[in-house]
PDB file of C-alpha atoms in Angstrom:
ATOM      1  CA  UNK H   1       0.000   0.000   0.000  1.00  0.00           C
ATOM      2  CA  UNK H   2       1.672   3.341  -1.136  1.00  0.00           C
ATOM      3  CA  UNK H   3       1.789   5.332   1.850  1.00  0.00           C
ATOM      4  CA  UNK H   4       2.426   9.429   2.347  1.00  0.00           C
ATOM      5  CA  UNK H   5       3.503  10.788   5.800  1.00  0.00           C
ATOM      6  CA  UNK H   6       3.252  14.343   6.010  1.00  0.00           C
ATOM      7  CA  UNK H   7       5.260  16.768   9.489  1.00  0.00           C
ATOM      8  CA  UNK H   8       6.590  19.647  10.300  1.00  0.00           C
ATOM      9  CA  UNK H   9       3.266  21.452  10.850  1.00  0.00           C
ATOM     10  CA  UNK H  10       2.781  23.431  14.071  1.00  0.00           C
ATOM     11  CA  UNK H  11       1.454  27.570  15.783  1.00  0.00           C
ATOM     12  CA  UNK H  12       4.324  29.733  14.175  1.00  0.00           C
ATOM     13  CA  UNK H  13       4.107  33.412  14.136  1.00  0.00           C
ATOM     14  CA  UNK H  14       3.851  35.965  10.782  1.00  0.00           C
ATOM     15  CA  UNK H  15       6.859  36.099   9.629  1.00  0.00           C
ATOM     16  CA  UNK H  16       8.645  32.748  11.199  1.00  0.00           C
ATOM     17  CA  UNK H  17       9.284  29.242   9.106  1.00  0.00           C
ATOM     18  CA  UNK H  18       8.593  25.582   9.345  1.00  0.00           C
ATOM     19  CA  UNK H  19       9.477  22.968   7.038  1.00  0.00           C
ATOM     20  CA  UNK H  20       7.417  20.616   6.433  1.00  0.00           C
ATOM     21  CA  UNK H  21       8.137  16.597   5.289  1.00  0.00           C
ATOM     22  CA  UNK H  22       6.485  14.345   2.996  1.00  0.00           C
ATOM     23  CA  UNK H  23       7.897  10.753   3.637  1.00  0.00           C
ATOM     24  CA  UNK H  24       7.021   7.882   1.199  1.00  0.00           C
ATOM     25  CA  UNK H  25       7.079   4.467   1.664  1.00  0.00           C
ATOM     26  CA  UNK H  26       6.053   1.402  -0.617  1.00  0.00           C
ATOM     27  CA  UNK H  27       7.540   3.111  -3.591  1.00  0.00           C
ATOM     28  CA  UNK H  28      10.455   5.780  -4.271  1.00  0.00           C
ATOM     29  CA  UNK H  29       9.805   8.773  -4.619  1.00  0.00           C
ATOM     30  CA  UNK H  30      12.214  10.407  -6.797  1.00  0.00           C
ATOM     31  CA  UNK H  31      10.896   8.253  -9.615  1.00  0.00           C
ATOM     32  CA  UNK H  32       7.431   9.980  -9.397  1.00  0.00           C
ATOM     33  CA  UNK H  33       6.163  13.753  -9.262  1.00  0.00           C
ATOM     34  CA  UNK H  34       5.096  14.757  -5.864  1.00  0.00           C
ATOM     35  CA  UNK H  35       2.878  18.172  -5.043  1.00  0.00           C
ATOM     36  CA  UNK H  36       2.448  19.802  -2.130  1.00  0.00           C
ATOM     37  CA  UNK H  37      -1.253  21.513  -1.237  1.00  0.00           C
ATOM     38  CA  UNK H  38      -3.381  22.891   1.332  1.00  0.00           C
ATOM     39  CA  UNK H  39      -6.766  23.647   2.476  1.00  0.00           C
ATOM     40  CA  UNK H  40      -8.514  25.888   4.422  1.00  0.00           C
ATOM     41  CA  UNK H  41     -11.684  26.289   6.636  1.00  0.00           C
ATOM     42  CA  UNK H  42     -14.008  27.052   3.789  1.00  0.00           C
ATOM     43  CA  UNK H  43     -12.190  26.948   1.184  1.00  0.00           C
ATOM     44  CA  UNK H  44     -11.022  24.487  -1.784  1.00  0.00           C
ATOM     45  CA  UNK H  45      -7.451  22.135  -2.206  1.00  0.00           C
ATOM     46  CA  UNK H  46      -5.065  24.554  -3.870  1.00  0.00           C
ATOM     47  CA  UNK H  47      -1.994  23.286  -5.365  1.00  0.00           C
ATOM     48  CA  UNK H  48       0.623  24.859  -3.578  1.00  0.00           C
ATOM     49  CA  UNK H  49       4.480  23.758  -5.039  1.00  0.00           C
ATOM     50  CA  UNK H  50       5.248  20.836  -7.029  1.00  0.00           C
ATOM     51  CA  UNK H  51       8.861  18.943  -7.780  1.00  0.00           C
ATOM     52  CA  UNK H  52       8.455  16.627 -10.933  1.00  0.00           C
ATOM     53  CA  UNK H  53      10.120  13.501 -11.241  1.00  0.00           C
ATOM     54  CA  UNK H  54      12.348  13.540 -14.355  1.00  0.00           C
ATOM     55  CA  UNK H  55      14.530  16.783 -13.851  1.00  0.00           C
ATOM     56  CA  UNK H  56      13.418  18.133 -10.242  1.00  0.00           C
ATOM     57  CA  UNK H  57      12.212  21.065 -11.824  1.00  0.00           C
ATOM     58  CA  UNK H  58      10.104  23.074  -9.125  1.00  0.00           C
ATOM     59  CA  UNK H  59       6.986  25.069  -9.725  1.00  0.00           C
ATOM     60  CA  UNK H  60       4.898  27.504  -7.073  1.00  0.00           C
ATOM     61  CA  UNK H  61       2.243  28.945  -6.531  1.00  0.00           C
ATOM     62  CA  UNK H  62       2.108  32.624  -7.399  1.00  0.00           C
ATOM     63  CA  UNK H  63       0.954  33.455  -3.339  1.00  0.00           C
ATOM     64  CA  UNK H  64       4.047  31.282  -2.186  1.00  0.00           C
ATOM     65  CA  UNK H  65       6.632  32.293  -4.931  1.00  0.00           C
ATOM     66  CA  UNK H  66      10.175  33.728  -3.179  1.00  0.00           C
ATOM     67  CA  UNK H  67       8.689  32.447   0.171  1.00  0.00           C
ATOM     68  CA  UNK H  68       8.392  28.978  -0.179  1.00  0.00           C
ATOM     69  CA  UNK H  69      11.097  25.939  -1.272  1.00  0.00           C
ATOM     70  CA  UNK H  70      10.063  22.403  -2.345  1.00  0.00           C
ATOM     71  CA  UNK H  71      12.959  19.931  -2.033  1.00  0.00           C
ATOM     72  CA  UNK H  72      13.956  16.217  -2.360  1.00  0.00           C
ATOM     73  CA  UNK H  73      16.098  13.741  -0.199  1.00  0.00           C
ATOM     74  CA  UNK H  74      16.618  10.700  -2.379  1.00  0.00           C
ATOM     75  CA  UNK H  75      18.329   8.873   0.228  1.00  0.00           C
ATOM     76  CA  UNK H  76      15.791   9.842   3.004  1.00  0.00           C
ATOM     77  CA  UNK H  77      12.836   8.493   0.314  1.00  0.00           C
ATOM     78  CA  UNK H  78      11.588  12.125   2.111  1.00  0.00           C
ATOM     79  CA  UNK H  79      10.234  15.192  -0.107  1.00  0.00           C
ATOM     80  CA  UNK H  80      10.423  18.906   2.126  1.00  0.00           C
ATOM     81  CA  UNK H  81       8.582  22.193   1.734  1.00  0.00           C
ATOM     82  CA  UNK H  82      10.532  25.274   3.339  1.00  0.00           C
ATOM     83  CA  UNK H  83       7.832  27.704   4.262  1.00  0.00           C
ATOM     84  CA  UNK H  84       9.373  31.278   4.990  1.00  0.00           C
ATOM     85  CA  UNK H  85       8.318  34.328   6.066  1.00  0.00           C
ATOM     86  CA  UNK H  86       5.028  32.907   6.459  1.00  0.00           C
ATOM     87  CA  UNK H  87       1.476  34.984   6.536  1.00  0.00           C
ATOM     88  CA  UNK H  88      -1.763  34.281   8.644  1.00  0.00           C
ATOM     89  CA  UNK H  89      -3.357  33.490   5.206  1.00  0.00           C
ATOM     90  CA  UNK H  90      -0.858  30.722   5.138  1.00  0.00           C
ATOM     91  CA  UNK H  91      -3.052  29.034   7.660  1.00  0.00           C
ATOM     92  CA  UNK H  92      -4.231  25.529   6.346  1.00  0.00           C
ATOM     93  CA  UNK H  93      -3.793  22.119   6.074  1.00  0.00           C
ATOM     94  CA  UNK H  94      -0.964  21.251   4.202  1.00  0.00           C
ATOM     95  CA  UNK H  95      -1.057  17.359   2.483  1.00  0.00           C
ATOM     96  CA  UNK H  96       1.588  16.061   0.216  1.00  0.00           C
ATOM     97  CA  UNK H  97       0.212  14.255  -3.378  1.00  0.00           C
ATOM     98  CA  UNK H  98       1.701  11.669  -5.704  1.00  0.00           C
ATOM     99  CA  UNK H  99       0.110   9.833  -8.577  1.00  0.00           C
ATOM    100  CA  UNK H 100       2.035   6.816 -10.598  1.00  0.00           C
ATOM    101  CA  UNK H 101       0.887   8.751 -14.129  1.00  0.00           C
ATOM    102  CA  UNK H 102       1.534  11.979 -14.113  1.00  0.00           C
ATOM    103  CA  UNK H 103       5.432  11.528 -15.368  1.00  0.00           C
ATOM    104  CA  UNK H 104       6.978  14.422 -15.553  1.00  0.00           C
ATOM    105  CA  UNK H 105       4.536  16.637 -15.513  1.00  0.00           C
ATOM    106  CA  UNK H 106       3.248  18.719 -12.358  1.00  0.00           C
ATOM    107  CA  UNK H 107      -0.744  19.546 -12.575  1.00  0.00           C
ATOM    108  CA  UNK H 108      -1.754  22.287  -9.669  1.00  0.00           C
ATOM    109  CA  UNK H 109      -5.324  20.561  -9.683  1.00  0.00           C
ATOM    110  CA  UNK H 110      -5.472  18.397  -6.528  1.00  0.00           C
ATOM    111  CA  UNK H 111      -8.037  15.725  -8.792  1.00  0.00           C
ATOM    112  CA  UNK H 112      -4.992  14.624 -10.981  1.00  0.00           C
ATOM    113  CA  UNK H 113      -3.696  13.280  -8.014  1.00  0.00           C
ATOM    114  CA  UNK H 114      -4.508   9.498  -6.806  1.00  0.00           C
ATOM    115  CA  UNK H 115      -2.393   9.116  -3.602  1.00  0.00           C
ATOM    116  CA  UNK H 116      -2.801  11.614  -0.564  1.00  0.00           C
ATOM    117  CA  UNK H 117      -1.292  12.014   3.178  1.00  0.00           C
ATOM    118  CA  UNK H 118      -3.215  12.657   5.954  1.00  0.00           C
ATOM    119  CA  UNK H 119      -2.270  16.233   6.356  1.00  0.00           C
ATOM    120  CA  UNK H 120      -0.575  18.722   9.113  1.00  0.00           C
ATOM    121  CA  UNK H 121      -1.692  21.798  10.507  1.00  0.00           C
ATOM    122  CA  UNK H 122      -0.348  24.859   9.862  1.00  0.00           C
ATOM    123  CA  UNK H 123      -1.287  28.089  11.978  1.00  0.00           C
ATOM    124  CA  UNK H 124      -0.133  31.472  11.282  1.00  0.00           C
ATOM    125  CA  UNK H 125      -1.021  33.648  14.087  1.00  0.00           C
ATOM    126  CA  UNK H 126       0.281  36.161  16.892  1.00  0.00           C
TER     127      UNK H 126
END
């Protein structure tokens, strides 16, 4: 059973970081495209950063662009998502994504995407 792990969430104030983890098991992950995305009270699954498989080539969100950074561990099987200089509308759930078709591509539309973690909380607040 392909399994996602997400961590790293927590209370930070505006303007601190967290970094958050997205640990795979069952398959490796460098071989597939992983996304990063988040929800809010209310509001829908936006695709937040993505890292595709073939060339690591990174993509953002235009709301997270110069703030946030979406990295790989091959070794650790372990994709991470620097959040910096982070913004109460930050605030969300944040769940890590991987489907085995996708190939190199990285869609910012949560339905392309078959295998989902559980989530972890981030708050943004003084």
């Amino acid at each position: 059973q392909v399994q996602l792990v997400e961590s790293g969430g927590g209370l930070v104030q505006p303007g601190g970081s967290l970094r958050l983890s997205c640990a795979a098991s069952r398959f490796t992950l460098d071989y597939y495209t992983i996304g990063w995305f988040r929800q809010a009270p209310g509001k829908e699954r936006e695709g937040v950063s993505c890292i595709s498989s073939s060339d690591g080539s990174t993509y953002y969100a235009d709301s997270v662009k110069g703030r946030f950074t979406i990295s790989r561990d091959n070794a650790k099987n372990t994709v991470y998502l620097q959040m910096n200089s982070l913004k109460p509308e930050d605030t969300a759930v944040y769940y890590c994504a991987t489907d085995f078709s996708l190939g190199s591509s990285c869609p910012a539309r949560s339905y392309e995407y078959d295998y989902w973690g559980q989530g972890t909380q981030v708050t943004v607040s003084s």
